[in-house]
Tab-separated table of C-alpha atoms in Angstrom:
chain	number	residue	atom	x	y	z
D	22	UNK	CA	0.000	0.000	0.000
D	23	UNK	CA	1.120	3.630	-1.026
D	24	UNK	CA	-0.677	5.083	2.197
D	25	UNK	CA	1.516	7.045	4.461
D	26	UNK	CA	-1.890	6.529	7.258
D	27	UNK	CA	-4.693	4.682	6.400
D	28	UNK	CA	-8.365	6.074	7.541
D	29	UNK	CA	-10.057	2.748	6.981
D	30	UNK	CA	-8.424	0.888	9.466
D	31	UNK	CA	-11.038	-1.859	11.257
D	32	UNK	CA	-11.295	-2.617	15.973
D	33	UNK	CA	-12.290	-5.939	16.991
D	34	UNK	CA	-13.581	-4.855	19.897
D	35	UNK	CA	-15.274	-7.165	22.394
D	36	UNK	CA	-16.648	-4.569	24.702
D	37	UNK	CA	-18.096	-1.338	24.444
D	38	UNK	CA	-15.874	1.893	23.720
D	39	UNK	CA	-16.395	3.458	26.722
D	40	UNK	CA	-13.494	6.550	28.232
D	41	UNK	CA	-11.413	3.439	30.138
D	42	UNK	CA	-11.289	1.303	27.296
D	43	UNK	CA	-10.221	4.007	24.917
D	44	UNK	CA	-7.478	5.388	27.109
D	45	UNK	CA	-6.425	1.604	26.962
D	46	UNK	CA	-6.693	1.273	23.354
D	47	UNK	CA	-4.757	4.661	23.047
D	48	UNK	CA	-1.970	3.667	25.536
D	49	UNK	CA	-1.640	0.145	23.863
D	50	UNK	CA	-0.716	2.453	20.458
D	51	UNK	CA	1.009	4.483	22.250
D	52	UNK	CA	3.782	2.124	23.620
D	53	UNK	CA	3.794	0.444	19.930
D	54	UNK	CA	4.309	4.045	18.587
D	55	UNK	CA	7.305	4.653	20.746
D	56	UNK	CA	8.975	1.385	19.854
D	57	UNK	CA	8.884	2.047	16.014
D	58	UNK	CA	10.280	6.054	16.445
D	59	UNK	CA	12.877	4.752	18.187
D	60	UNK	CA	13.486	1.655	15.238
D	61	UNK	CA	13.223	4.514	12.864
D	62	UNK	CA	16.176	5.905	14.551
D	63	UNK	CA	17.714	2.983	14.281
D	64	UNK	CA	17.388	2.058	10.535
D	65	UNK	CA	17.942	5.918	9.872
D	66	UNK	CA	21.288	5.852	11.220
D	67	UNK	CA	22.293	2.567	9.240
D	68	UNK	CA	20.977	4.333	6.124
D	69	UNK	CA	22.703	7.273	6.734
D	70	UNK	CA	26.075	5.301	7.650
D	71	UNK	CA	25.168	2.799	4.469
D	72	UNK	CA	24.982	5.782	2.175
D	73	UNK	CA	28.720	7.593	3.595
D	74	UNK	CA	29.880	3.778	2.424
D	75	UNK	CA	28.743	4.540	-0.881
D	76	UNK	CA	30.142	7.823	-1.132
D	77	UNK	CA	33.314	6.810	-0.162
D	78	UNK	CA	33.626	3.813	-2.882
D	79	UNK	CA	32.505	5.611	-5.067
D	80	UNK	CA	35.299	8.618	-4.675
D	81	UNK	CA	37.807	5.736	-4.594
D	82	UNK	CA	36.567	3.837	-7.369
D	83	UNK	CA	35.763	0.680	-5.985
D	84	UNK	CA	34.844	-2.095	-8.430
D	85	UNK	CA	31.520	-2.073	-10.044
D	86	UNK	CA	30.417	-5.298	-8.147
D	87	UNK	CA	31.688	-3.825	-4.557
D	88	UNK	CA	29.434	-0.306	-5.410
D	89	UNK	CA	26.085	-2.643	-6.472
D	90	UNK	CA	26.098	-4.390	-3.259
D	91	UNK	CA	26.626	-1.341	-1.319
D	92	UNK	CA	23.597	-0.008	-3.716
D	93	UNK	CA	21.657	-2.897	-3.239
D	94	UNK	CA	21.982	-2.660	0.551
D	95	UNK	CA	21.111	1.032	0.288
D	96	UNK	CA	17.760	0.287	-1.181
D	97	UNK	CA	16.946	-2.015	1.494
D	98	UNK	CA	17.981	-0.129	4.221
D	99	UNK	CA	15.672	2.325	2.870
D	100	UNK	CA	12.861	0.443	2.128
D	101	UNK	CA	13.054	-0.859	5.692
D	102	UNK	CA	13.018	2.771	6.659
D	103	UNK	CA	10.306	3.505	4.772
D	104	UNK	CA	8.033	0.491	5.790
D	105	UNK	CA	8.762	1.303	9.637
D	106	UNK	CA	7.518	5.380	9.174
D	107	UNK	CA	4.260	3.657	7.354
D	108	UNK	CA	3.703	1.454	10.621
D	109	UNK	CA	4.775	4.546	13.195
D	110	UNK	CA	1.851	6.737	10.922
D	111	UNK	CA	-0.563	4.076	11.083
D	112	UNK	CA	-0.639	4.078	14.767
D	113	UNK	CA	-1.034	7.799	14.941
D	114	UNK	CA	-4.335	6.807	12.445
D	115	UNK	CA	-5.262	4.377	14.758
D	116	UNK	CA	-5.313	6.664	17.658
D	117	UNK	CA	-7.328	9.289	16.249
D	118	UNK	CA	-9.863	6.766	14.879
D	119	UNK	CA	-10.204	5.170	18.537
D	120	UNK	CA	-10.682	9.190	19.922
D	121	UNK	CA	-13.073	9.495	17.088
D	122	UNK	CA	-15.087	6.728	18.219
D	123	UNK	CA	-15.009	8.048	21.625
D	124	UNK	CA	-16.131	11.306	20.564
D	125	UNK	CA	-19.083	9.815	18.513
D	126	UNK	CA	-19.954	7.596	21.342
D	127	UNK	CA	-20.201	10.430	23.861
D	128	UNK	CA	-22.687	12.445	21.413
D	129	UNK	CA	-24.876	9.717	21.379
D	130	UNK	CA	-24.923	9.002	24.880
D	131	UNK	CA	-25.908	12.556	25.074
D	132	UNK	CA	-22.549	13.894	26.499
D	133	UNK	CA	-22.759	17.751	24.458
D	134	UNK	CA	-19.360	19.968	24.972
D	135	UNK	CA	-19.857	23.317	23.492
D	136	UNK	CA	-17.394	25.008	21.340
D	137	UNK	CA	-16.720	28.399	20.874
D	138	UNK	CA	-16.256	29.999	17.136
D	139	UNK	CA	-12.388	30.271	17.193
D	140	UNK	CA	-12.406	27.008	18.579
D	141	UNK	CA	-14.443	25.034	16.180
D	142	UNK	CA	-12.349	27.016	13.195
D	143	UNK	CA	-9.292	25.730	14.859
D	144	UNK	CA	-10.624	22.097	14.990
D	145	UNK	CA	-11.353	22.606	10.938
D	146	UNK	CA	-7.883	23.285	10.113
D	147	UNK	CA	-6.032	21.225	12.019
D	148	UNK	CA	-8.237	18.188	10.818
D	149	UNK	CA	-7.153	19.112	7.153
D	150	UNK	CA	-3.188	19.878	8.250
D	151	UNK	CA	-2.958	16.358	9.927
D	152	UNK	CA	-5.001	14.762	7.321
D	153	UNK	CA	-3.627	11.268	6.491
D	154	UNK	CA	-1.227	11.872	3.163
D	155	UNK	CA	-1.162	9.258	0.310
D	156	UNK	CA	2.715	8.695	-0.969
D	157	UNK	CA	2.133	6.540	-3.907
D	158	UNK	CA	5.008	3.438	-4.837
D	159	UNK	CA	5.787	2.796	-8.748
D	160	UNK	CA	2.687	2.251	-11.054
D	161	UNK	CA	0.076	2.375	-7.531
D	162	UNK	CA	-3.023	3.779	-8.310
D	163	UNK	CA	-4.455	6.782	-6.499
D	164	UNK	CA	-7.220	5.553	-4.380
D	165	UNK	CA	-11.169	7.092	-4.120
D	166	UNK	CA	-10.896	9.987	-1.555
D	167	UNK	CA	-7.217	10.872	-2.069
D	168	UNK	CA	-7.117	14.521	-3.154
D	169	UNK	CA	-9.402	15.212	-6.328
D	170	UNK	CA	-10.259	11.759	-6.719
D	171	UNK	CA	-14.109	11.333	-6.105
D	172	UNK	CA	-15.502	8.079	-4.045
D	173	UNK	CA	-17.545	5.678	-5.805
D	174	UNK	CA	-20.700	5.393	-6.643
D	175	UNK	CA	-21.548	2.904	-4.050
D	176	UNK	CA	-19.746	4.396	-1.390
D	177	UNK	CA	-21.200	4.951	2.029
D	178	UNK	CA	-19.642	8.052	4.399
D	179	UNK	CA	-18.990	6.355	7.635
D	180	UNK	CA	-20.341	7.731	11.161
D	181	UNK	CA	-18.014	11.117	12.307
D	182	UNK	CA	-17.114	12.101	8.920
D	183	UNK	CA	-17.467	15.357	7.738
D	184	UNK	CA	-19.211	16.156	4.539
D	185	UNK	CA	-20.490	18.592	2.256
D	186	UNK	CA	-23.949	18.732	2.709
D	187	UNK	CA	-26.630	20.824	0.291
D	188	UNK	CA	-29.411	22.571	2.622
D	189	UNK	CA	-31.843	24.868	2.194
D	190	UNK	CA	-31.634	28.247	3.477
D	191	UNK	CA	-33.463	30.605	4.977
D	192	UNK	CA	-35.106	32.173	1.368
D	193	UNK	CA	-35.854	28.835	0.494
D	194	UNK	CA	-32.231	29.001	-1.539
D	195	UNK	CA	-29.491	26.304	-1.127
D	196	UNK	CA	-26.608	26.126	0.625
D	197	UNK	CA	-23.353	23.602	0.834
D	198	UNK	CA	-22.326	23.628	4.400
D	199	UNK	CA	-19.545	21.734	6.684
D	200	UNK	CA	-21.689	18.573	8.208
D	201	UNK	CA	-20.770	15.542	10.454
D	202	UNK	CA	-22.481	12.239	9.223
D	203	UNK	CA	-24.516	10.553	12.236
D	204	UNK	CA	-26.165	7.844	10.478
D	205	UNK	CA	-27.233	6.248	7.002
D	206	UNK	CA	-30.183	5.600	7.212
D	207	UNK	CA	-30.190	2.789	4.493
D	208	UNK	CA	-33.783	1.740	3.711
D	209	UNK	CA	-34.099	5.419	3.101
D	210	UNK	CA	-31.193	5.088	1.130
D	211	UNK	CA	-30.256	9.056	3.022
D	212	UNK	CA	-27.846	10.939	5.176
D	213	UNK	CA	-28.710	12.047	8.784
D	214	UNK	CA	-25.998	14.648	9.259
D	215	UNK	CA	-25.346	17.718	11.744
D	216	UNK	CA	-24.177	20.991	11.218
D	217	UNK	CA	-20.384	20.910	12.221
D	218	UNK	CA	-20.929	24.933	13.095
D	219	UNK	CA	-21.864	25.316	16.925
D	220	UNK	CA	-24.254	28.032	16.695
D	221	UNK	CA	-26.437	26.167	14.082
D	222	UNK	CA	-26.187	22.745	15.395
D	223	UNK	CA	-29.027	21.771	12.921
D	224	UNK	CA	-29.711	18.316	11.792
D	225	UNK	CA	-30.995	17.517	8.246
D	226	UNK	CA	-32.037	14.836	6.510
D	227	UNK	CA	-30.934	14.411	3.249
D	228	UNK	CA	-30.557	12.085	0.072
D	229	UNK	CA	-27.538	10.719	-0.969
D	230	UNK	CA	-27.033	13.088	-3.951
D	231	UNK	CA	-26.931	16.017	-1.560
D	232	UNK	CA	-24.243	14.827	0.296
D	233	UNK	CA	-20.386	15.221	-1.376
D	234	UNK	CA	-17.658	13.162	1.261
D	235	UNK	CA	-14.684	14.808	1.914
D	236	UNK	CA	-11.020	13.958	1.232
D	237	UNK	CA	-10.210	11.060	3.479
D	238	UNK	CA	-6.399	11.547	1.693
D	239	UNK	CA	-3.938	14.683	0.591
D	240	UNK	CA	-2.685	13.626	-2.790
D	241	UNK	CA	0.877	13.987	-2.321
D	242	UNK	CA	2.553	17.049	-5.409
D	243	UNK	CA	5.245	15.335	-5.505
D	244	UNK	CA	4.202	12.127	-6.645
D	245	UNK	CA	0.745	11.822	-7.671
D	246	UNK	CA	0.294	15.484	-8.987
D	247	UNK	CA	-3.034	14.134	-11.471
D	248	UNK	CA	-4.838	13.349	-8.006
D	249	UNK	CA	-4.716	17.359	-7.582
D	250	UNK	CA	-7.681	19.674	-9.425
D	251	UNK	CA	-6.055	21.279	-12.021
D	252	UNK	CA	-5.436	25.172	-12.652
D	253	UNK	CA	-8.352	26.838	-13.987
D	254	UNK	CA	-10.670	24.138	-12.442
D	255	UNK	CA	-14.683	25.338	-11.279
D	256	UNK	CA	-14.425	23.879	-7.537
D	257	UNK	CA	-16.179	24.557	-4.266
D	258	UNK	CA	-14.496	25.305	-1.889
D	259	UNK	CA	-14.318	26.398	2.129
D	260	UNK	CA	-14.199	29.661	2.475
D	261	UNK	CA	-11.619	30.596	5.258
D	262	UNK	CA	-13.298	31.403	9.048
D	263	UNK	CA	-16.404	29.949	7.594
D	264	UNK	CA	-18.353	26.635	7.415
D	265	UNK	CA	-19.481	27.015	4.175
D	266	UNK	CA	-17.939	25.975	0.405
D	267	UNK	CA	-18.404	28.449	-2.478
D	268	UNK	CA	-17.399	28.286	-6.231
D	269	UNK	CA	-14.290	29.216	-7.037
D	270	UNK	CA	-11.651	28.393	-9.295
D	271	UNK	CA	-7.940	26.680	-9.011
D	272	UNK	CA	-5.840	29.928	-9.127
D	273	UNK	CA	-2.545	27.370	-7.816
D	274	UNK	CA	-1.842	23.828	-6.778
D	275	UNK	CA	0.065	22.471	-3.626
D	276	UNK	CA	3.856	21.904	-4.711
D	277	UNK	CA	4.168	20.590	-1.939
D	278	UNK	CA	2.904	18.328	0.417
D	279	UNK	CA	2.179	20.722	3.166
D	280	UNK	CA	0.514	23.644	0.643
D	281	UNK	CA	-2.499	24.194	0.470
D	282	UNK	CA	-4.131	25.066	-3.013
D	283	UNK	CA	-4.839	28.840	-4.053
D	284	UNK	CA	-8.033	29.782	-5.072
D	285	UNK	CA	-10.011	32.256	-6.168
D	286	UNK	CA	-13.586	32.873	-4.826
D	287	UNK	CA	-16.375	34.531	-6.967
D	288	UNK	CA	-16.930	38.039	-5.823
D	289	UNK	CA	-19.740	40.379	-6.938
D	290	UNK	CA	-18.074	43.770	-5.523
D	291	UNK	CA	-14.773	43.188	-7.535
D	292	UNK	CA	-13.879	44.553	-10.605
D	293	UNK	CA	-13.093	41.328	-12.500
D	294	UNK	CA	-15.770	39.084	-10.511
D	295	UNK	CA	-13.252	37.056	-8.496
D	296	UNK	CA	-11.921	37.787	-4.661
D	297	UNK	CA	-7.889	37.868	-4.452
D	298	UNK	CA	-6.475	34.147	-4.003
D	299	UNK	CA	-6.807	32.468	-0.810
D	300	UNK	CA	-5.678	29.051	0.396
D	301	UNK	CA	-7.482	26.531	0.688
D	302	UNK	CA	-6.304	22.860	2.168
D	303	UNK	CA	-6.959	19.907	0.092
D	304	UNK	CA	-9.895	18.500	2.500
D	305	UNK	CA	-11.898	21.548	1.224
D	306	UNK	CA	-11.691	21.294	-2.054
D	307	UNK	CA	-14.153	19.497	-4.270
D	308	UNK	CA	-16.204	18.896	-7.192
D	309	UNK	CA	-18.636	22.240	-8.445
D	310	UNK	CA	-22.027	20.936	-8.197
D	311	UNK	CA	-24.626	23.947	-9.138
D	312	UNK	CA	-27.666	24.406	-6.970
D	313	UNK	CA	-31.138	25.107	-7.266
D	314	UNK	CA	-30.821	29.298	-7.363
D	315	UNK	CA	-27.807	31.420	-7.815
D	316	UNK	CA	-26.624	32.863	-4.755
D	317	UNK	CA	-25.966	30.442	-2.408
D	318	UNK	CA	-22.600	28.287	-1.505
D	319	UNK	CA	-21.446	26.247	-3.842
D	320	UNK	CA	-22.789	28.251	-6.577
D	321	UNK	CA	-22.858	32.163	-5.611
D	322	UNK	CA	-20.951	35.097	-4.908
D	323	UNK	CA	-18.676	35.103	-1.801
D	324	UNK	CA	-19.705	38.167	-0.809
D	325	UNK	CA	-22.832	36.946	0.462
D	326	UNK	CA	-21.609	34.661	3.437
């Protein structure tokens, strides 16, 4: 597997999730996680005195059999390297998962913490900054989910993930806001989702076609740059300090794994019709779909929110 973290890791879990059994799960993951950083350390400093080998036969021109060994030891060094940071990020996955859980488990036992504003837009931003980030290996196909890449047809959001959600507003006009799936309801065949923003809190119902999942990867620049929306692309996308998406159009990609892409928001009240570029992370960035009437996210002027 390509993935640096993978989100659809699977507990066995015998008994319920409750706060003790998560802060055991947690420390379990934790003491695994501290064993492979310190292996890490350990195969990094073989690399690194693997490679100074190299560089050393090859200034004194060691026979071409001598350098391929050293070469061929290289490559394993670093492929052990690489397989132990892929374990060490999978626990980190596995740990928020298990305090996702937890969270979702405390809702619906009726366990409410309120958030302020600056915290909640916080909470949005750090959840796309640590989002899990697919590296992929030679001729490994970008998976659903993974930066532009859109799920599949059958595919079901799970409990606790965020969505775009279409809603109406207040005019009767639509809206695509920041949700948080809390069920499927199936023989319905819809979504039963919450308004991530505090102050609304509202819960809709809605059908599957109103309902857009989020990123569950960052498509890495550097080596799956086609998983990206390309320059010039119609979008929707978050607007900054908000909980709504709005059109807007790929101004710049990421070049990097840690950029975010730059975008540029339809505005009314500007001369040319488009806001100056803003950055936007990957997680909030997705497909245009228009709605119903002109003028609300996903399909309006920025101005408006």
């Amino acid at each position: 597997m390509g993935l640096l973290t993978r989100p659809y890791l699977i507990y066995y879990i015998n008994m319920p999730l409750t706060a003790e059994n998560a802060a055991l799960q947690i420390q379990d993951r934790l003491k695994d996680l501290q064993r492979l950083i310190h292996q890490i350390d350990e195969e990094r400093r073989r690399s690194e005195a693997n490679v100074n080998s190299i560089l050393r036969a090859q200034q004194s021109n060691f026979p071409p059999q001598k350098l391929k060994t050293l070469y061929k030891t290289g490559l394993q060094d670093a492929s052990h390297e690489e397989a132990t940071i892929r374990g060490a990020l999978e626990k980190i996955q596995e740990i928020r998962n298990i305090r996702n859980e937890r969270r979702v488990a405390a809702r619906n036992a009726g366990n409410k913490e309120a958030i302020r504003r600056g915290a909640l837009m916080k909470m949005v931003q750090i959840s796309a900054q640590t989002l899990p980030l697919f590296v992929s290996k030679p001729g490994e196909k970008v998976p659903p989910l993974c930066g532009a890449t859109p799920a599949e047809s059958n595919y079901i959001a799970k409990v606790g993930d965020n969505v775009a959600a279409l809603v109406k507003g207040v005019e009767d006009d639509e809206n695509w806001i920041l949700a948080e799936v809390v069920q499927f309801l199936h023989r319905q065949n819809k979504y039963d989702v919450i308004d991530i923003d505090e102050e609304q809190k509202d819960r809709h119902v809605l059908s599957k076609r109103k309902i857009i999942p989020l990123p569950l990867m960052r498509a890495n620049p550097e080596t799956d740059g086609h998983a990206l929306f390309q320059k010039d692309t119609v979008v929707m996308a978050l607007y900054p300090q908000t909980t709504c998406f709005y059109k807007a159009i790929i101004h710049r990609l990421p070049q990097t794994a840690t950029e975010d892409y730059l975008v540029l928001f339809e505005d009314s009240s500007c001369t040319n019709g488009y806001a100056d570029p803003l950055p936007v992370a990957q997680r909030y960035v997705i497909a245009y779909k228009p709605t119903k009437k002109s003028g609300g996210g996903g399909s309006g002027s920025v101005s408006s929110a």
